[in-house]
Amino acid sequence: MNRANVIATLVIVSAVIQQGLSDPAIAFSAVLSTNTHLGNDDAIKYDNVLTNLGNGYDKWCGHFVVPRKGVYVFSCSVMATNPNHITVGIIKNGKTILGVASQRGWESSSRIVILSMDKGDRVWVRRLAHDRNIMANYNSFSGYLISTEK
């Protein structure tokens, strides 16, 4: 490779890095594998991890720890067992951001939120009220980075 090609390659690599195109993707998606009984304010531990790019999601505590400052999308779906209803919340650093309610048993509900996050922030889903039993495979939690903040 001659000097001009090396310089051109470095310019292209520099531009790609500055645009953030070389950053690895950050995304996770997890569901419950079994019916689960929740206590007061219990975090839901989605144990069947489908995607965990960037390794920010911890299935043992149910928390996503933000690896890079930016704007993220989070979604949650919930379904209680028949004939009950349940309310869970998407939580950021201990504060409820958005409630998600299944109004009747076997009824699924979902919500999506876009949040500005700092590195090290935590997001999880926890039980807020009503019933304590949720269905396997119908309860999920996902999130992904849509933009880094410079």
Short mmCIF file of N, CA and C in Angstrom, two decimals, residues 47-142:
data_model
loop_
_atom_site.label_atom_id
_atom_site.label_comp_id
_atom_site.label_asym_id
_atom_site.label_seq_id
_atom_site.Cartn_x
_atom_site.Cartn_y
_atom_site.Cartn_z
N ASP A 47 -34.99 -13.97 32.61
CA ASP A 47 -33.88 -14.92 32.59
C ASP A 47 -33.54 -15.49 31.22
N ASN A 48 -34.42 -15.39 30.26
CA ASN A 48 -34.13 -15.89 28.92
C ASN A 48 -33.64 -14.72 28.07
N VAL A 49 -32.34 -14.54 28.04
CA VAL A 49 -31.73 -13.40 27.35
C VAL A 49 -31.57 -13.75 25.86
N LEU A 50 -32.29 -13.02 25.02
CA LEU A 50 -32.27 -13.27 23.59
C LEU A 50 -31.13 -12.52 22.91
N THR A 51 -30.87 -11.30 23.38
CA THR A 51 -29.81 -10.46 22.83
C THR A 51 -29.21 -9.66 23.98
N ASN A 52 -27.89 -9.53 23.98
CA ASN A 52 -27.23 -8.72 25.01
C ASN A 52 -25.94 -8.13 24.42
N LEU A 53 -26.10 -7.33 23.38
CA LEU A 53 -24.96 -6.69 22.74
C LEU A 53 -24.43 -5.58 23.64
N GLY A 54 -23.18 -5.65 24.00
CA GLY A 54 -22.59 -4.69 24.92
C GLY A 54 -22.62 -5.17 26.36
N ASN A 55 -23.27 -6.30 26.63
CA ASN A 55 -23.32 -6.93 27.96
C ASN A 55 -23.83 -6.02 29.06
N GLY A 56 -24.79 -5.15 28.74
CA GLY A 56 -25.34 -4.25 29.75
C GLY A 56 -26.44 -4.85 30.60
N TYR A 57 -27.10 -5.92 30.11
CA TYR A 57 -28.21 -6.51 30.85
C TYR A 57 -27.71 -7.65 31.74
N ASP A 58 -28.15 -7.64 33.00
CA ASP A 58 -27.78 -8.67 33.98
C ASP A 58 -29.03 -9.45 34.36
N LYS A 59 -29.14 -10.70 33.90
CA LYS A 59 -30.33 -11.50 34.15
C LYS A 59 -30.49 -11.90 35.61
N TRP A 60 -29.43 -11.81 36.39
CA TRP A 60 -29.50 -12.20 37.81
C TRP A 60 -30.20 -11.15 38.66
N CYS A 61 -30.11 -9.88 38.27
CA CYS A 61 -30.80 -8.83 39.03
C CYS A 61 -31.88 -8.15 38.20
N GLY A 62 -31.90 -8.38 36.87
CA GLY A 62 -32.90 -7.79 35.99
C GLY A 62 -32.61 -6.36 35.58
N HIS A 63 -31.42 -5.88 35.88
CA HIS A 63 -31.06 -4.49 35.58
C HIS A 63 -30.26 -4.39 34.29
N PHE A 64 -30.47 -3.28 33.57
CA PHE A 64 -29.62 -2.90 32.45
C PHE A 64 -28.77 -1.74 32.95
N VAL A 65 -27.45 -1.88 32.87
CA VAL A 65 -26.53 -0.82 33.26
C VAL A 65 -25.99 -0.19 31.98
N VAL A 66 -26.20 1.11 31.84
CA VAL A 66 -25.86 1.83 30.61
C VAL A 66 -24.34 1.88 30.44
N PRO A 67 -23.82 1.29 29.35
CA PRO A 67 -22.38 1.31 29.13
C PRO A 67 -21.85 2.57 28.45
N ARG A 68 -22.76 3.33 27.81
CA ARG A 68 -22.34 4.52 27.09
C ARG A 68 -23.45 5.57 27.15
N LYS A 69 -23.07 6.80 27.44
CA LYS A 69 -24.02 7.90 27.46
C LYS A 69 -24.72 8.03 26.12
N GLY A 70 -26.03 8.28 26.15
CA GLY A 70 -26.75 8.45 24.90
C GLY A 70 -28.25 8.43 25.10
N VAL A 71 -28.96 8.33 24.00
CA VAL A 71 -30.42 8.25 23.99
C VAL A 71 -30.79 6.79 23.72
N TYR A 72 -31.63 6.25 24.58
CA TYR A 72 -32.01 4.84 24.52
C TYR A 72 -33.52 4.69 24.41
N VAL A 73 -33.93 3.59 23.77
CA VAL A 73 -35.33 3.19 23.74
C VAL A 73 -35.47 1.97 24.64
N PHE A 74 -36.49 1.99 25.52
CA PHE A 74 -36.79 0.84 26.38
C PHE A 74 -38.24 0.45 26.19
N SER A 75 -38.50 -0.85 26.21
CA SER A 75 -39.87 -1.33 26.11
C SER A 75 -40.08 -2.47 27.09
N CYS A 76 -41.34 -2.61 27.50
CA CYS A 76 -41.71 -3.63 28.46
C CYS A 76 -43.10 -4.14 28.10
N SER A 77 -43.29 -5.45 28.17
CA SER A 77 -44.64 -6.01 28.03
C SER A 77 -44.92 -6.84 29.28
N VAL A 78 -46.20 -6.87 29.67
CA VAL A 78 -46.58 -7.59 30.89
C VAL A 78 -47.91 -8.32 30.67
N MET A 79 -48.02 -9.49 31.28
CA MET A 79 -49.28 -10.24 31.28
C MET A 79 -49.40 -10.96 32.63
N ALA A 80 -50.52 -10.73 33.31
CA ALA A 80 -50.80 -11.40 34.57
C ALA A 80 -51.54 -12.71 34.30
N THR A 81 -51.59 -13.55 35.33
CA THR A 81 -52.35 -14.79 35.21
C THR A 81 -53.84 -14.50 35.38
N ASN A 82 -54.66 -15.39 34.88
CA ASN A 82 -56.12 -15.25 34.96
C ASN A 82 -56.57 -15.40 36.41
N PRO A 83 -57.51 -14.68 36.96
CA PRO A 83 -58.27 -13.56 36.41
C PRO A 83 -57.74 -12.22 36.88
N ASN A 84 -56.49 -12.16 37.18
CA ASN A 84 -55.91 -11.01 37.87
C ASN A 84 -55.36 -9.94 36.93
N HIS A 85 -55.02 -8.79 37.52
CA HIS A 85 -54.36 -7.72 36.79
C HIS A 85 -53.12 -7.30 37.58
N ILE A 86 -52.20 -6.65 36.91
CA ILE A 86 -50.93 -6.27 37.54
C ILE A 86 -50.43 -4.97 36.93
N THR A 87 -49.72 -4.20 37.74
CA THR A 87 -49.06 -2.99 37.26
C THR A 87 -47.58 -3.11 37.59
N VAL A 88 -46.75 -2.92 36.55
CA VAL A 88 -45.30 -2.88 36.73
C VAL A 88 -44.82 -1.52 36.25
N GLY A 89 -43.58 -1.21 36.52
CA GLY A 89 -43.04 0.07 36.09
C GLY A 89 -41.67 -0.06 35.50
N ILE A 90 -41.38 0.79 34.53
CA ILE A 90 -40.01 0.93 34.02
C ILE A 90 -39.33 1.93 34.95
N ILE A 91 -38.25 1.50 35.56
CA ILE A 91 -37.58 2.26 36.61
C ILE A 91 -36.22 2.72 36.12
N LYS A 92 -35.90 3.99 36.38
CA LYS A 92 -34.57 4.54 36.07
C LYS A 92 -33.94 5.02 37.36
N ASN A 93 -32.86 4.41 37.77
CA ASN A 93 -32.13 4.81 38.98
C ASN A 93 -33.05 4.94 40.20
N GLY A 94 -33.99 4.02 40.33
CA GLY A 94 -34.88 3.99 41.50
C GLY A 94 -36.17 4.78 41.36
N LYS A 95 -36.33 5.54 40.27
CA LYS A 95 -37.52 6.37 40.07
C LYS A 95 -38.40 5.77 38.97
N THR A 96 -39.70 5.64 39.26
CA THR A 96 -40.63 5.13 38.26
C THR A 96 -40.77 6.14 37.13
N ILE A 97 -40.50 5.67 35.92
CA ILE A 97 -40.60 6.52 34.73
C ILE A 97 -41.93 6.32 34.04
N LEU A 98 -42.39 5.07 33.97
CA LEU A 98 -43.57 4.75 33.19
C LEU A 98 -44.22 3.48 33.74
N GLY A 99 -45.54 3.52 33.99
CA GLY A 99 -46.27 2.34 34.42
C GLY A 99 -46.77 1.54 33.23
N VAL A 100 -46.84 0.23 33.43
CA VAL A 100 -47.36 -0.69 32.42
C VAL A 100 -48.35 -1.59 33.14
N ALA A 101 -49.62 -1.60 32.68
CA ALA A 101 -50.66 -2.35 33.39
C ALA A 101 -51.37 -3.35 32.49
N SER A 102 -51.51 -4.55 33.01
CA SER A 102 -52.35 -5.57 32.40
C SER A 102 -53.66 -5.53 33.19
N GLN A 103 -54.75 -5.09 32.57
CA GLN A 103 -56.00 -4.83 33.28
C GLN A 103 -56.79 -6.07 33.65
N ARG A 104 -56.62 -7.16 32.89
CA ARG A 104 -57.30 -8.42 33.19
C ARG A 104 -56.32 -9.56 32.96
N GLY A 105 -56.60 -10.70 33.59
CA GLY A 105 -55.78 -11.87 33.36
C GLY A 105 -55.77 -12.25 31.90
N TRP A 106 -54.65 -12.75 31.43
CA TRP A 106 -54.43 -13.17 30.04
C TRP A 106 -54.46 -11.99 29.06
N GLU A 107 -54.45 -10.75 29.57
CA GLU A 107 -54.40 -9.59 28.71
C GLU A 107 -52.98 -9.03 28.78
N SER A 108 -52.39 -8.80 27.62
CA SER A 108 -51.04 -8.27 27.56
C SER A 108 -51.08 -6.76 27.33
N SER A 109 -50.10 -6.08 27.90
CA SER A 109 -49.97 -4.63 27.71
C SER A 109 -48.49 -4.31 27.54
N SER A 110 -48.20 -3.27 26.79
CA SER A 110 -46.81 -2.88 26.61
C SER A 110 -46.68 -1.36 26.51
N ARG A 111 -45.48 -0.88 26.79
CA ARG A 111 -45.17 0.55 26.69
C ARG A 111 -43.75 0.71 26.18
N ILE A 112 -43.50 1.85 25.57
CA ILE A 112 -42.18 2.19 25.06
C ILE A 112 -41.83 3.59 25.55
N VAL A 113 -40.57 3.79 25.91
CA VAL A 113 -40.13 5.10 26.37
C VAL A 113 -38.73 5.37 25.80
N ILE A 114 -38.47 6.63 25.50
CA ILE A 114 -37.15 7.08 25.03
C ILE A 114 -36.54 7.93 26.14
N LEU A 115 -35.34 7.57 26.58
CA LEU A 115 -34.70 8.25 27.71
C LEU A 115 -33.27 8.66 27.39
N SER A 116 -32.89 9.83 27.88
CA SER A 116 -31.50 10.26 27.85
C SER A 116 -30.81 9.63 29.06
N MET A 117 -29.72 8.93 28.82
CA MET A 117 -29.07 8.16 29.88
C MET A 117 -27.59 8.53 29.98
N ASP A 118 -27.08 8.50 31.20
CA ASP A 118 -25.65 8.68 31.43
C ASP A 118 -25.02 7.32 31.66
N LYS A 119 -23.74 7.21 31.37
CA LYS A 119 -23.02 5.97 31.62
C LYS A 119 -23.17 5.59 33.09
N GLY A 120 -23.52 4.33 33.34
CA GLY A 120 -23.70 3.84 34.71
C GLY A 120 -25.13 3.90 35.23
N ASP A 121 -26.01 4.65 34.54
CA ASP A 121 -27.42 4.65 34.94
C ASP A 121 -27.98 3.23 34.85
N ARG A 122 -29.02 2.96 35.64
CA ARG A 122 -29.65 1.64 35.66
C ARG A 122 -31.12 1.77 35.28
N VAL A 123 -31.59 0.79 34.51
CA VAL A 123 -33.00 0.71 34.15
C VAL A 123 -33.44 -0.72 34.39
N TRP A 124 -34.64 -0.88 34.98
CA TRP A 124 -35.19 -2.19 35.20
C TRP A 124 -36.71 -2.09 35.26
N VAL A 125 -37.37 -3.24 35.41
CA VAL A 125 -38.83 -3.29 35.54
C VAL A 125 -39.15 -3.93 36.88
N ARG A 126 -40.10 -3.33 37.61
CA ARG A 126 -40.48 -3.91 38.89
C ARG A 126 -41.98 -3.87 39.08
N ARG A 127 -42.46 -4.72 39.96
CA ARG A 127 -43.87 -4.76 40.31
C ARG A 127 -44.21 -3.52 41.12
N LEU A 128 -45.31 -2.84 40.72
CA LEU A 128 -45.77 -1.65 41.45
C LEU A 128 -47.01 -1.94 42.28
N ALA A 129 -47.98 -2.71 41.72
CA ALA A 129 -49.24 -2.90 42.43
C ALA A 129 -50.02 -4.10 41.89
N HIS A 130 -51.06 -4.41 42.60
CA HIS A 130 -52.05 -5.43 42.25
C HIS A 130 -51.49 -6.84 42.37
N ASP A 131 -51.81 -7.70 41.41
CA ASP A 131 -51.44 -9.11 41.52
C ASP A 131 -49.93 -9.29 41.57
N ARG A 132 -49.52 -10.50 41.86
CA ARG A 132 -48.10 -10.82 42.01
C ARG A 132 -47.62 -11.88 41.01
N ASN A 133 -48.51 -12.43 40.21
CA ASN A 133 -48.15 -13.54 39.34
C ASN A 133 -48.18 -13.14 37.87
N ILE A 134 -47.07 -13.39 37.19
CA ILE A 134 -46.98 -13.05 35.77
C ILE A 134 -46.62 -14.29 34.96
N MET A 135 -47.03 -14.26 33.70
CA MET A 135 -46.89 -15.41 32.81
C MET A 135 -45.53 -15.47 32.12
N ALA A 136 -45.03 -16.70 32.00
CA ALA A 136 -43.80 -16.94 31.23
C ALA A 136 -44.04 -16.58 29.77
N ASN A 137 -42.98 -16.18 29.09
CA ASN A 137 -42.96 -15.91 27.65
C ASN A 137 -43.80 -14.72 27.20
N TYR A 138 -44.67 -14.17 28.03
CA TYR A 138 -45.49 -13.02 27.65
C TYR A 138 -45.01 -11.75 28.35
N ASN A 139 -43.94 -11.85 29.09
CA ASN A 139 -43.37 -10.71 29.79
C ASN A 139 -41.96 -10.49 29.28
N SER A 140 -41.71 -9.29 28.75
CA SER A 140 -40.41 -9.02 28.14
C SER A 140 -39.92 -7.63 28.50
N PHE A 141 -38.61 -7.44 28.32
CA PHE A 141 -37.95 -6.17 28.59
C PHE A 141 -36.85 -6.04 27.54
N SER A 142 -36.81 -4.90 26.84
CA SER A 142 -35.82 -4.68 25.79
C SER A 142 -35.35 -3.24 25.81
#
